[in-house]
Amino acid sequence: MKQKAELIKIINILLLSALLCFFVWQLYITFIKYEDKFESPLKVTEQDYGNDFISQYGNRYEEIKNLFTKPVTMTYIGEPNEDFATGCTHYFLTQYFLSPNLILRNNAVRDTIIYNLYNSKKFDPASNYHLNNGWHIVKDFNNGLIVLAK
Amino acid sequence: MMFFFSIFTSLLLGLLSCLIFFKEKKNLNFRFLLNLSLPIGMGISSVIFISLTLFGLSFFLISLIEIALIIFLVFKVKDTKKLIDQFEWFNLDKLLLSPILLLLTVIYFYAWLMDSGIFYFDSIKEPHGLWDAWNYWNLKAKIISRAPNYWPHVLHQMGSDDFHPDYPLLQTGYVARCWLYIKNESVWIPIVVCYIFTFCTIGLLASSVSIFTNKTKGFIAGLILLCTPFYMTMGDSQYADNTVGFFYLATIILLTFARREASIKPQLLIAAGITAGLSAWSKNEGLLFIVCLFSSQLTLLFFKNYRELLTEFKYLFLGMLPILLLIAYYKIKIAPPNDLVNAQGAQTFIKLADFSRYATVSKWYMEQFSTFGKWVLNPWWLFLFGILYKGISIKGNKYSLISNFTLFLLMLIGFFFIYIITPLDLVFHLSTSIHRLFFQLFPVFIFIYFLAIKGNSPIRKPASLT
């Protein structure tokens, strides 16, 4: 009986050791994916921090933020013929950086309109629908962001 | 400085509340208490902040009310010095006695450090979080912090298809509160908030399994989460899935504590009600959790007097009531209708009768079995091996295990039917969310598993715990 208990104890220890080996193996696999970063954390911090797409994109909105002293509801217009996913990303980022202003992209016409022409940067004033229908340019920020008002 | 103060006030709020919940405080495990109280404090702070902004109070006044509440709780707890003496602190001598335990401790802390590093590296690479984080959670935090008394109006007007403004506000409200404290929209606030929820879930799981079974199992339970690669990705993506997962876990742990003895522990049931309410304040899935929580308790009708169960329901409901009122007000008065709920109608019945949808969802459920967590080796086989080798016993925690396991199954079934009736493209919806929903329940599963496995020898008697 005592021998059986000893045997079970040994088996338990062996199984626990195997489990620990498995954990260590898994941790090692995870570690090697980040090995470079763990080797030089300061360099990685300097290299990565603030250089992500969203932070960089936010720099475009620094100036325009000062234009709205109180929350405004405005219509959003992106690039013509942009694909759905890209259009969504730019629209959501505009809302993200300009909140609590409410930016809506449905077809309802509002007095304030924001153009986010992240590629073309400019539109043709002669053929622009809004400029020819009572809106005027409040400010062109020369980075693709143009605010129109009635 | 204010950054630490904003989190410290929540810690105090949570800690003092938990000390009141655990009234008889002999040998209270400090690690357990800390991991439980910090997120609860953050949740309570979020509820207070959002509720009071709805009354039009200024942030300064809200901060004063929070501090006044802390002072009130200090007086309620009374003898804090005596309390500190009763805590069970980290004891190195005990660990040195067992080489296996020492080895487990070393691996546990190594994994904890490594995961903290991974969390940091991922966070500085994407400081605004991944898509859902900046697009829903942090966006709404910005709206609330920039317009603390105007945000309901902005959220009310938002398109429900675009920004999901009906999502609850625990994480969002807490981040906004901290931003107002530091007067700066630092990206570090949501990062730290998510870090706390992620690592407190691990700490709470490890310490509670350790209390209910033994230290070895506690460390193994914690290590399972620490070693799961995708669990860190979930945390540092700044999504609210780990937040809601924490409150699921806290609820079933508190329920297990409440049911360890023959007599009802009202304060622990109220605490479980609060954490269940906070889960619903974290994500919409939390509402399903509350429905499943009450439904799962009905299984106990086979073992308990219905009057006793009704009393338990009363305390549970009492705990979650203030939070449910806030959620109801937010959902009815402020947020636009939920996109999933709003799209239901005759189509729901057509989808329910469409068996190809059942086949698709079942296929995805099965696939999760093989790819879950991105482990090098499928961990489910290890869980299965544990059951085959040790066996299952529900003797020690009969009521808790039955109700908690039923709750776990009901949640899985609930998720299944949400997919069946979803108005979104089914495969798109499954591919973008099923792994996250499963991860919300993963800590709960581990907790139930370790309590059910045979050979549990509690280190202390339950009476000394609470």
Coordinates of C-alpha atoms in Angstrom, one line a residue:
Chain A
M1 CA 0.0 0.0 0.0
K2 CA 2.8 2.4 1.0
Q3 CA 4.7 1.4 -2.1
K4 CA 1.7 2.2 -4.3
A5 CA 1.4 5.6 -2.7
E6 CA 5.1 6.3 -3.3
L7 CA 4.7 5.2 -6.9
I8 CA 1.7 7.5 -7.4
K9 CA 3.6 10.4 -5.8
I10 CA 6.6 9.8 -8.3
I11 CA 4.2 9.6 -11.3
N12 CA 2.6 12.9 -10.1
I13 CA 5.9 14.6 -9.9
L14 CA 6.9 13.3 -13.3
L15 CA 3.7 14.5 -14.9
L16 CA 4.0 17.9 -13.2
S17 CA 7.6 18.2 -14.5
A18 CA 6.3 17.3 -18.0
L19 CA 3.7 20.0 -17.7
L20 CA 6.2 22.5 -16.6
C21 CA 8.5 21.6 -19.5
F22 CA 5.5 22.2 -21.8
F23 CA 4.9 25.6 -20.2
V24 CA 8.6 26.6 -20.6
W25 CA 8.6 25.4 -24.2
Q26 CA 5.5 27.5 -24.9
L27 CA 7.0 30.5 -23.2
Y28 CA 10.2 30.0 -25.2
I29 CA 8.3 29.9 -28.5
T30 CA 6.6 33.2 -27.5
F31 CA 9.8 34.7 -26.4
I32 CA 11.7 34.1 -29.6
K33 CA 9.1 36.1 -31.5
Y34 CA 10.0 39.1 -29.3
E35 CA 13.7 38.3 -28.8
D36 CA 15.0 41.4 -30.7
K37 CA 12.8 43.6 -28.7
F38 CA 13.8 42.2 -25.4
E39 CA 17.5 42.6 -26.4
S40 CA 17.2 46.3 -26.9
P41 CA 14.0 47.7 -25.3
L42 CA 15.1 51.3 -25.3
K43 CA 15.9 51.3 -29.0
V44 CA 12.6 49.6 -29.8
T45 CA 10.8 52.2 -27.7
E46 CA 12.5 55.1 -29.5
Q47 CA 11.8 53.4 -32.8
D48 CA 8.2 52.4 -32.3
Y49 CA 6.6 54.9 -29.9
G50 CA 4.6 57.6 -31.7
N51 CA 5.4 56.2 -35.2
D52 CA 2.4 54.1 -35.6
F53 CA -0.1 54.9 -38.4
I54 CA -2.8 56.3 -36.1
S55 CA -0.4 58.7 -34.2
Q56 CA 1.1 59.9 -37.5
Y57 CA -2.4 60.3 -39.0
G58 CA -3.4 62.4 -35.9
N59 CA -0.8 65.0 -36.7
R60 CA -2.9 66.2 -39.6
Y61 CA -5.7 67.1 -37.2
E62 CA -3.7 69.3 -34.8
E63 CA -4.5 72.5 -36.5
I64 CA -8.1 71.8 -37.5
K65 CA -9.0 71.0 -33.8
N66 CA -8.6 74.7 -33.0
L67 CA -11.3 75.6 -35.5
F68 CA -14.1 74.1 -33.5
T69 CA -14.5 75.9 -30.2
K70 CA -17.8 74.1 -29.4
P71 CA -19.1 70.7 -30.7
V72 CA -20.3 70.8 -34.3
T73 CA -22.3 68.3 -36.3
M74 CA -20.9 68.0 -39.8
T75 CA -21.1 65.9 -43.0
Y76 CA -18.0 63.9 -43.9
I77 CA -16.8 63.5 -47.5
G78 CA -13.9 61.3 -48.3
E79 CA -12.0 60.6 -51.5
P80 CA -14.1 59.9 -54.6
N81 CA -14.1 56.2 -55.6
E82 CA -12.3 55.0 -52.4
D83 CA -12.9 51.4 -51.5
F84 CA -15.1 50.6 -48.5
A85 CA -12.5 49.5 -46.1
T86 CA -10.1 52.4 -46.7
G87 CA -13.0 54.9 -46.7
C88 CA -14.1 53.5 -43.3
T89 CA -10.7 53.7 -41.8
H90 CA -10.2 57.4 -42.8
Y91 CA -13.8 58.3 -41.7
F92 CA -13.4 56.6 -38.3
L93 CA -10.0 58.3 -37.7
T94 CA -11.5 61.7 -38.5
Q95 CA -14.2 61.1 -35.9
Y96 CA -11.6 59.8 -33.5
F97 CA -9.4 62.9 -33.7
L98 CA -12.2 65.5 -34.0
S99 CA -14.6 64.2 -31.3
P100 CA -16.7 65.5 -29.6
N101 CA -17.7 67.0 -32.9
L102 CA -20.1 64.7 -34.6
I103 CA -19.1 63.6 -38.0
L104 CA -21.7 61.8 -40.1
R105 CA -21.3 60.3 -43.5
N106 CA -24.9 59.7 -44.4
N107 CA -26.4 61.8 -47.1
A108 CA -28.1 64.4 -44.9
V109 CA -27.0 67.9 -45.9
R110 CA -25.5 69.9 -43.0
D111 CA -24.2 73.5 -42.8
T112 CA -20.7 72.3 -42.0
I113 CA -18.9 69.9 -44.3
I114 CA -15.5 68.3 -43.8
Y115 CA -13.5 67.0 -46.8
N116 CA -10.8 64.4 -46.0
L117 CA -8.9 64.1 -49.3
Y118 CA -6.0 62.1 -47.9
N119 CA -4.6 61.3 -51.4
S120 CA -5.7 64.0 -53.8
K121 CA -5.4 66.8 -51.2
K122 CA -7.4 69.3 -53.3
F123 CA -10.7 69.4 -55.2
D124 CA -11.6 71.3 -58.3
P125 CA -13.6 74.4 -57.1
A126 CA -15.2 74.9 -60.5
S127 CA -16.9 71.5 -60.5
N128 CA -17.4 71.0 -56.7
Y129 CA -21.1 70.5 -55.9
H130 CA -21.0 72.2 -52.5
L131 CA -19.1 75.3 -53.6
N132 CA -21.6 75.8 -56.4
N133 CA -24.6 75.4 -54.1
G134 CA -24.1 77.9 -51.3
W135 CA -21.2 76.6 -49.3
H136 CA -17.8 78.4 -49.0
I137 CA -14.4 77.2 -47.9
V138 CA -13.8 78.1 -44.2
K139 CA -10.3 76.8 -44.3
D140 CA -8.1 74.6 -46.4
F141 CA -5.5 73.1 -44.2
N142 CA -3.3 72.1 -47.2
N143 CA -3.2 68.5 -46.0
G144 CA -6.3 67.2 -47.6
L145 CA -8.6 68.5 -44.8
I146 CA -11.0 71.2 -46.0
V147 CA -13.8 72.7 -44.0
L148 CA -16.8 74.2 -45.8
A149 CA -19.8 76.1 -44.3
K150 CA -22.9 77.7 -45.5
Chain B
M1 CA 1.3 62.2 -10.0
M2 CA -2.4 62.6 -10.8
F3 CA -2.2 59.5 -13.0
F4 CA -1.3 57.4 -9.9
F5 CA -3.8 59.2 -7.8
S6 CA -6.6 58.5 -10.2
I7 CA -5.9 54.8 -10.1
F8 CA -5.1 54.8 -6.4
T9 CA -8.5 56.2 -5.5
S10 CA -10.2 53.4 -7.4
L11 CA -7.9 50.9 -5.6
L12 CA -8.9 52.2 -2.3
L13 CA -12.6 52.2 -3.3
G14 CA -12.3 48.6 -4.4
L15 CA -10.2 47.4 -1.5
L16 CA -12.4 48.9 1.2
S17 CA -15.6 47.6 -0.6
C18 CA -14.0 44.1 -0.7
L19 CA -13.0 44.3 3.0
I20 CA -16.7 44.9 3.8
F21 CA -17.7 42.0 1.6
F22 CA -15.3 39.7 3.3
K23 CA -16.5 40.6 6.8
E24 CA -14.8 38.0 8.9
K25 CA -11.3 38.7 7.7
K26 CA -9.1 36.0 9.2
N27 CA -6.1 34.9 7.1
L28 CA -7.4 36.9 4.1
N29 CA -5.1 36.2 1.2
F30 CA -3.7 39.7 0.2
R31 CA -2.8 38.7 -3.4
F32 CA -6.4 37.5 -3.9
L33 CA -7.8 40.7 -2.3
L34 CA -5.6 43.0 -4.4
N35 CA -6.4 41.3 -7.7
L36 CA -10.1 41.3 -6.9
S37 CA -10.4 44.8 -5.5
L38 CA -8.5 46.9 -8.1
P39 CA -10.8 46.1 -11.1
I40 CA -13.9 46.2 -8.9
G41 CA -12.8 49.7 -7.7
M42 CA -12.2 50.8 -11.3
G43 CA -15.7 49.5 -12.2
I44 CA -17.3 51.3 -9.3
S45 CA -15.4 54.5 -10.2
S46 CA -16.7 54.3 -13.7
V47 CA -20.3 53.8 -12.6
I48 CA -20.0 56.8 -10.2
F49 CA -18.4 59.0 -12.8
I50 CA -20.9 58.3 -15.6
S51 CA -23.9 58.4 -13.3
L52 CA -22.9 61.8 -11.9
T53 CA -22.1 63.3 -15.3
L54 CA -25.6 62.4 -16.2
F55 CA -26.8 64.5 -13.3
G56 CA -24.7 67.4 -14.8
L57 CA -22.2 67.5 -11.9
S58 CA -18.7 68.9 -12.6
F59 CA -15.7 66.7 -12.6
F60 CA -14.3 68.4 -9.5
L61 CA -17.5 67.7 -7.6
I62 CA -17.5 64.1 -8.8
S63 CA -13.9 63.6 -7.5
L64 CA -14.9 65.1 -4.1
I65 CA -17.9 62.7 -3.9
E66 CA -15.6 59.7 -4.7
I67 CA -13.1 60.8 -2.0
A68 CA -16.0 61.3 0.5
L69 CA -17.2 57.8 -0.3
I70 CA -13.7 56.4 0.4
I71 CA -13.6 58.2 3.8
F72 CA -17.0 56.8 4.6
L73 CA -15.8 53.3 3.7
V74 CA -12.7 53.7 5.9
F75 CA -15.0 54.5 8.9
K76 CA -17.2 51.5 7.9
V77 CA -14.2 49.1 7.8
K78 CA -13.0 50.6 11.2
D79 CA -9.8 48.9 12.4
T80 CA -7.5 48.8 9.4
K81 CA -4.4 48.2 11.5
K82 CA -5.8 45.0 12.9
L83 CA -6.9 44.0 9.4
I84 CA -3.4 44.4 8.0
D85 CA -2.1 42.1 10.7
Q86 CA -4.6 39.5 9.6
F87 CA -3.5 39.4 6.0
E88 CA -1.7 36.4 4.7
W89 CA 1.3 38.0 3.0
F90 CA 3.7 36.3 0.6
N91 CA 5.7 33.7 2.5
L92 CA 9.0 32.7 1.0
D93 CA 9.8 30.2 3.8
K94 CA 6.8 28.0 2.8
L95 CA 7.9 28.0 -0.8
L96 CA 11.5 27.0 0.0
L97 CA 10.2 23.9 1.7
S98 CA 8.9 22.5 -1.5
P99 CA 11.3 22.4 -4.6
I100 CA 8.3 21.9 -7.0
L101 CA 6.5 24.9 -5.5
L102 CA 9.7 27.0 -5.8
L103 CA 10.2 26.0 -9.4
L104 CA 6.5 26.9 -10.2
T105 CA 7.0 30.2 -8.5
V106 CA 10.1 31.0 -10.5
I107 CA 8.4 30.0 -13.8
Y108 CA 5.3 31.9 -12.9
F109 CA 7.2 35.1 -12.2
Y110 CA 9.3 34.6 -15.3
A111 CA 6.2 34.3 -17.4
W112 CA 4.6 37.3 -15.7
L113 CA 7.7 39.4 -16.5
M114 CA 7.9 38.2 -20.0
D115 CA 4.2 38.8 -20.7
S116 CA 4.5 42.3 -19.2
G117 CA 7.3 42.9 -21.6
I118 CA 5.2 41.7 -24.5
F119 CA 2.3 43.8 -23.4
Y120 CA 4.7 46.8 -23.3
F121 CA 6.2 46.2 -26.8
D122 CA 2.8 45.6 -28.4
S123 CA 1.4 48.7 -26.7
I124 CA 4.1 51.1 -27.9
K125 CA 3.7 49.7 -31.4
E126 CA -0.1 50.3 -31.3
P127 CA -0.6 52.9 -28.5
H128 CA -4.1 53.7 -29.6
G129 CA -5.0 50.0 -29.6
L130 CA -6.3 47.9 -32.4
W131 CA -9.4 48.7 -34.6
D132 CA -12.2 48.2 -32.0
A133 CA -10.2 49.9 -29.3
W134 CA -9.8 53.3 -31.0
N135 CA -12.9 53.0 -33.0
Y136 CA -15.3 52.3 -30.1
W137 CA -13.8 52.3 -26.7
N138 CA -11.2 55.1 -26.9
L139 CA -13.3 57.2 -29.2
K140 CA -16.1 57.3 -26.7
A141 CA -13.6 58.0 -23.9
K142 CA -12.4 61.0 -25.9
I143 CA -16.0 62.2 -26.4
I144 CA -16.8 61.9 -22.7
S145 CA -13.6 63.5 -21.5
R146 CA -13.8 66.4 -24.0
A147 CA -17.5 67.0 -23.3
P148 CA -18.3 65.6 -19.8
N149 CA -21.8 67.1 -19.7
Y150 CA -22.6 67.0 -23.4
W151 CA -21.5 63.4 -24.3
P152 CA -25.0 61.9 -24.0
H153 CA -26.2 64.2 -26.8
V154 CA -23.2 63.2 -29.0
L155 CA -23.6 59.5 -28.4
H156 CA -27.4 59.7 -29.0
Q157 CA -26.8 61.1 -32.5
M158 CA -24.1 58.7 -33.6
G159 CA -24.9 56.2 -36.3
S160 CA -25.4 52.9 -34.6
D161 CA -23.9 51.0 -37.6
D162 CA -20.7 52.9 -37.5
F163 CA -19.6 53.4 -33.9
H164 CA -21.7 51.0 -31.8
P165 CA -22.6 53.8 -29.4
D166 CA -24.9 51.4 -27.5
Y167 CA -21.8 49.5 -26.1
P168 CA -21.7 49.9 -22.3
L169 CA -19.2 52.4 -20.8
L170 CA -17.2 50.8 -18.0
Q171 CA -13.8 50.9 -19.7
T172 CA -14.6 54.0 -21.7
G173 CA -15.9 55.9 -18.6
Y174 CA -12.9 54.9 -16.5
V175 CA -10.4 56.0 -19.2
A176 CA -12.3 59.3 -19.6
R177 CA -12.3 59.8 -15.8
C178 CA -8.5 59.3 -15.6
W179 CA -7.9 61.7 -18.6
L180 CA -9.9 64.3 -16.8
Y181 CA -7.8 63.8 -13.6
I182 CA -4.5 64.2 -15.5
K183 CA -5.9 66.9 -17.9
N184 CA -4.3 65.1 -20.8
E185 CA -5.4 62.4 -23.2
S186 CA -2.4 60.2 -22.6
V187 CA -2.4 56.9 -24.5
W188 CA -0.9 55.3 -21.4
I189 CA -4.2 55.5 -19.5
P190 CA -6.0 52.9 -21.6
I191 CA -2.8 50.8 -21.8
V192 CA -2.5 50.7 -18.0
V193 CA -6.2 50.1 -17.6
C194 CA -6.1 47.1 -19.9
Y195 CA -2.9 45.9 -18.2
I196 CA -4.6 45.9 -14.9
F197 CA -7.6 44.0 -16.1
T198 CA -5.5 41.4 -18.0
F199 CA -3.1 40.7 -15.1
C200 CA -5.6 41.0 -12.3
T201 CA -7.6 38.2 -14.1
I202 CA -4.5 36.0 -14.1
G203 CA -3.8 36.9 -10.4
L204 CA -7.3 36.4 -9.3
L205 CA -7.5 33.0 -11.1
A206 CA -4.3 31.8 -9.6
S207 CA -5.0 33.0 -6.1
S208 CA -8.6 31.8 -6.0
V209 CA -7.7 28.3 -7.3
S210 CA -4.9 28.3 -4.7
I211 CA -7.4 29.1 -2.0
F212 CA -10.0 26.5 -3.0
T213 CA -7.5 23.7 -3.9
N214 CA -3.8 24.1 -3.3
K215 CA -0.9 26.4 -4.2
T216 CA 0.4 24.1 -7.0
K217 CA -2.9 24.1 -8.8
G218 CA -3.1 27.9 -8.3
F219 CA 0.2 28.4 -10.0
I220 CA -0.7 26.0 -12.9
A221 CA -4.0 27.8 -13.4
G222 CA -2.3 31.2 -13.6
L223 CA 0.4 29.8 -15.9
I224 CA -2.2 28.5 -18.3
L225 CA -3.3 32.0 -18.9
L226 CA 0.2 33.5 -18.8
C227 CA 1.4 31.0 -21.4
T228 CA -1.6 31.5 -23.8
P229 CA -0.1 33.7 -26.5
F230 CA -3.4 35.2 -27.7
Y231 CA -4.4 36.2 -24.2
M232 CA -1.8 38.9 -24.1
T233 CA -2.8 40.0 -27.6
M234 CA -6.4 40.4 -26.3
G235 CA -5.1 42.5 -23.5
D236 CA -2.8 44.8 -25.3
S237 CA -5.3 45.3 -28.2
Q238 CA -7.2 47.4 -25.6
Y239 CA -10.5 45.6 -26.3
A240 CA -13.0 45.2 -23.5
D241 CA -13.1 41.3 -23.7
N242 CA -10.6 40.9 -20.8
T243 CA -12.5 43.4 -18.8
V244 CA -15.8 41.5 -19.2
G245 CA -13.9 38.2 -18.7
F246 CA -12.6 39.5 -15.4
F247 CA -16.1 40.2 -14.1
Y248 CA -17.4 36.8 -15.2
L249 CA -14.6 35.2 -13.2
A250 CA -15.0 37.4 -10.2
T251 CA -18.7 36.7 -10.1
I252 CA -18.4 32.9 -10.1
I253 CA -15.5 33.1 -7.5
L254 CA -17.6 35.2 -5.2
L255 CA -20.6 32.8 -5.7
T256 CA -18.3 29.9 -4.8
F257 CA -17.2 31.7 -1.7
A258 CA -20.7 32.5 -0.7
R259 CA -21.8 28.8 -1.1
R260 CA -18.9 27.2 0.7
E261 CA -20.8 27.1 3.9
A262 CA -24.3 25.9 4.8
S263 CA -25.6 29.4 5.7
I264 CA -26.1 32.1 3.1
K265 CA -23.5 34.9 3.0
P266 CA -25.5 37.9 2.0
Q267 CA -22.5 40.3 1.6
L268 CA -20.7 37.9 -0.8
L269 CA -23.9 37.4 -2.8
I270 CA -24.3 41.2 -3.1
A271 CA -20.6 41.4 -4.2
A272 CA -21.3 38.8 -6.8
G273 CA -24.3 40.8 -7.9
I274 CA -22.1 43.9 -8.2
T275 CA -19.5 42.1 -10.3
A276 CA -22.2 40.6 -12.6
G277 CA -23.6 44.1 -13.0
L278 CA -20.2 45.4 -13.8
S279 CA -19.8 42.7 -16.5
A280 CA -23.0 44.1 -18.1
W281 CA -21.5 47.6 -17.8
S282 CA -18.4 46.4 -19.6
K283 CA -19.9 44.7 -22.7
N284 CA -23.3 43.7 -24.0
E285 CA -22.4 40.1 -23.5
G286 CA -22.6 40.9 -19.8
L287 CA -26.3 41.2 -20.1
L288 CA -26.4 37.7 -21.5
F289 CA -24.2 36.7 -18.5
I290 CA -26.8 38.0 -16.1
V291 CA -29.6 36.1 -17.8
C292 CA -27.5 32.9 -17.7
L293 CA -26.5 33.6 -14.1
F294 CA -30.1 33.6 -12.9
S295 CA -31.1 30.7 -15.1
S296 CA -28.1 28.6 -14.0
Q297 CA -29.1 29.0 -10.3
L298 CA -32.4 27.3 -11.1
T299 CA -30.5 24.0 -11.4
L300 CA -30.1 24.2 -7.6
L301 CA -33.8 23.8 -7.2
F302 CA -33.0 20.1 -7.2
F303 CA -30.9 20.4 -4.1
K304 CA -32.1 23.4 -2.3
N305 CA -35.3 24.8 -0.9
Y306 CA -36.8 27.3 -3.3
R307 CA -37.1 29.9 -0.5
E308 CA -33.4 29.7 0.2
L309 CA -32.7 30.2 -3.5
L310 CA -35.1 33.2 -3.7
T311 CA -33.2 34.8 -0.8
E312 CA -30.0 34.3 -2.7
F313 CA -31.6 35.8 -5.8
K314 CA -32.7 38.8 -3.8
Y315 CA -29.1 39.5 -2.6
L316 CA -27.7 39.0 -6.1
F317 CA -30.2 41.3 -7.6
L318 CA -29.7 43.9 -4.9
G319 CA -26.0 44.0 -5.7
M320 CA -26.5 44.5 -9.5
L321 CA -29.6 46.8 -9.2
P322 CA -27.9 50.2 -9.2
I323 CA -25.7 49.2 -12.2
L324 CA -28.7 47.7 -14.0
L325 CA -30.6 51.0 -13.6
L326 CA -27.7 52.9 -15.0
I327 CA -27.5 50.5 -18.0
A328 CA -31.3 50.7 -18.5
Y329 CA -31.2 54.5 -18.5
Y330 CA -28.2 54.5 -20.9
K331 CA -29.7 52.0 -23.3
I332 CA -33.2 53.6 -23.3
K333 CA -32.4 57.3 -23.1
I334 CA -29.0 57.8 -24.6
A335 CA -27.7 55.0 -26.9
P336 CA -29.3 54.3 -30.2
P337 CA -30.7 50.8 -30.6
N338 CA -28.3 47.9 -30.7
D339 CA -27.6 46.9 -34.3
L340 CA -28.1 43.2 -33.6
V341 CA -31.3 43.7 -31.7
N342 CA -32.7 46.4 -34.0
A343 CA -32.4 44.2 -37.1
Q344 CA -34.5 41.3 -35.7
G345 CA -38.0 40.7 -37.0
A346 CA -39.5 38.1 -39.3
Q347 CA -35.9 37.3 -40.5
T348 CA -35.1 36.0 -37.0
F349 CA -37.5 33.0 -37.4
I350 CA -36.2 32.3 -41.0
K351 CA -32.6 32.2 -39.6
L352 CA -33.6 30.0 -36.7
A353 CA -35.1 27.5 -39.1
D354 CA -32.1 27.6 -41.4
F355 CA -30.0 24.5 -40.5
S356 CA -27.1 25.6 -42.7
R357 CA -26.5 28.4 -40.2
Y358 CA -26.3 25.8 -37.4
A359 CA -23.8 23.8 -39.4
T360 CA -21.6 26.9 -40.0
V361 CA -21.6 28.0 -36.4
S362 CA -20.9 24.4 -35.2
K363 CA -18.0 24.2 -37.6
W364 CA -16.5 27.4 -36.2
Y365 CA -17.1 26.2 -32.7
M366 CA -15.2 23.0 -33.5
E367 CA -12.4 24.9 -35.3
Q368 CA -11.9 26.9 -32.1
F369 CA -11.1 23.7 -30.4
S370 CA -8.0 23.2 -32.5
T371 CA -6.8 26.7 -32.9
F372 CA -7.7 28.3 -29.6
G373 CA -5.2 30.6 -28.0
K374 CA -2.5 30.0 -30.6
W375 CA -0.7 27.4 -28.5
V376 CA 2.1 25.3 -30.0
L377 CA 0.2 22.2 -28.8
N378 CA -3.5 22.1 -28.4
P379 CA -4.1 22.6 -24.6
W380 CA -7.5 20.9 -24.6
W381 CA -5.8 17.5 -24.7
L382 CA -4.0 18.4 -21.5
F383 CA -7.3 19.4 -19.9
L384 CA -8.7 16.1 -21.1
F385 CA -5.7 14.2 -19.8
G386 CA -6.2 15.8 -16.4
I387 CA -9.8 14.6 -16.2
L388 CA -8.9 11.1 -17.3
Y389 CA -5.9 10.8 -14.9
K390 CA -7.4 12.5 -11.8
G391 CA -11.2 12.2 -12.3
I392 CA -13.8 14.6 -11.3
S393 CA -15.3 15.2 -7.9
I394 CA -18.0 17.7 -7.0
K395 CA -18.1 16.9 -3.3
G396 CA -16.4 20.0 -1.9
N397 CA -18.2 22.6 -4.0
K398 CA -21.3 20.8 -5.1
Y399 CA -23.7 23.8 -5.5
S400 CA -21.1 26.1 -7.0
L401 CA -19.8 23.6 -9.5
I402 CA -23.2 22.6 -10.7
S403 CA -24.5 26.2 -11.1
N404 CA -21.2 27.6 -12.5
F405 CA -20.8 24.8 -15.1
T406 CA -24.4 25.3 -16.1
L407 CA -23.7 29.0 -16.4
F408 CA -20.7 28.3 -18.6
L409 CA -22.7 26.0 -20.9
L410 CA -25.6 28.5 -21.1
M411 CA -23.2 31.2 -22.1
L412 CA -21.8 29.0 -24.9
I413 CA -25.3 28.2 -26.0
G414 CA -26.3 31.9 -25.8
F415 CA -23.3 32.9 -28.0
F416 CA -24.3 30.1 -30.4
F417 CA -27.8 31.5 -30.9
I418 CA -26.6 35.1 -31.2
Y419 CA -24.6 33.9 -34.2
I420 CA -27.7 32.1 -35.6
I421 CA -29.8 35.2 -35.6
T422 CA -27.1 37.8 -36.4
P423 CA -28.1 40.3 -39.1
L424 CA -24.4 40.5 -40.1
D425 CA -22.8 38.3 -42.6
L426 CA -22.4 35.1 -40.6
V427 CA -18.9 34.1 -41.6
F428 CA -17.7 37.7 -41.1
H429 CA -19.3 37.9 -37.7
L430 CA -17.8 34.6 -36.6
S431 CA -14.4 35.3 -37.9
T432 CA -14.1 38.6 -36.1
S433 CA -15.5 37.7 -32.8
I434 CA -15.8 34.0 -31.9
H435 CA -12.3 33.7 -30.5
R436 CA -12.8 36.8 -28.3
L437 CA -16.1 35.5 -26.9
F438 CA -14.4 32.1 -26.1
F439 CA -11.6 34.0 -24.4
Q440 CA -14.0 35.9 -22.2
L441 CA -15.0 32.5 -20.8
F442 CA -11.6 30.9 -20.7
P443 CA -10.6 32.0 -17.1
V444 CA -14.1 30.9 -15.9
F445 CA -13.5 27.5 -17.6
I446 CA -10.1 27.1 -15.9
F447 CA -11.5 28.0 -12.5
I448 CA -14.3 25.5 -12.8
Y449 CA -11.9 22.8 -14.2
F450 CA -9.5 23.1 -11.2
L451 CA -12.3 23.0 -8.7
A452 CA -13.8 19.9 -10.3
I453 CA -10.6 17.9 -10.6
K454 CA -10.2 15.3 -7.9
G455 CA -7.6 15.4 -5.2
N456 CA -8.2 18.9 -4.1
S457 CA -6.9 19.4 -0.6
P458 CA -7.6 22.9 0.6
I459 CA -4.7 24.4 2.6
R460 CA -7.1 26.2 4.9
K461 CA -10.6 25.4 6.1
P462 CA -13.2 27.5 4.3
A463 CA -14.3 29.0 7.6
S464 CA -11.0 30.9 7.9
L465 CA -11.3 32.5 4.5
T466 CA -14.3 34.7 5.0

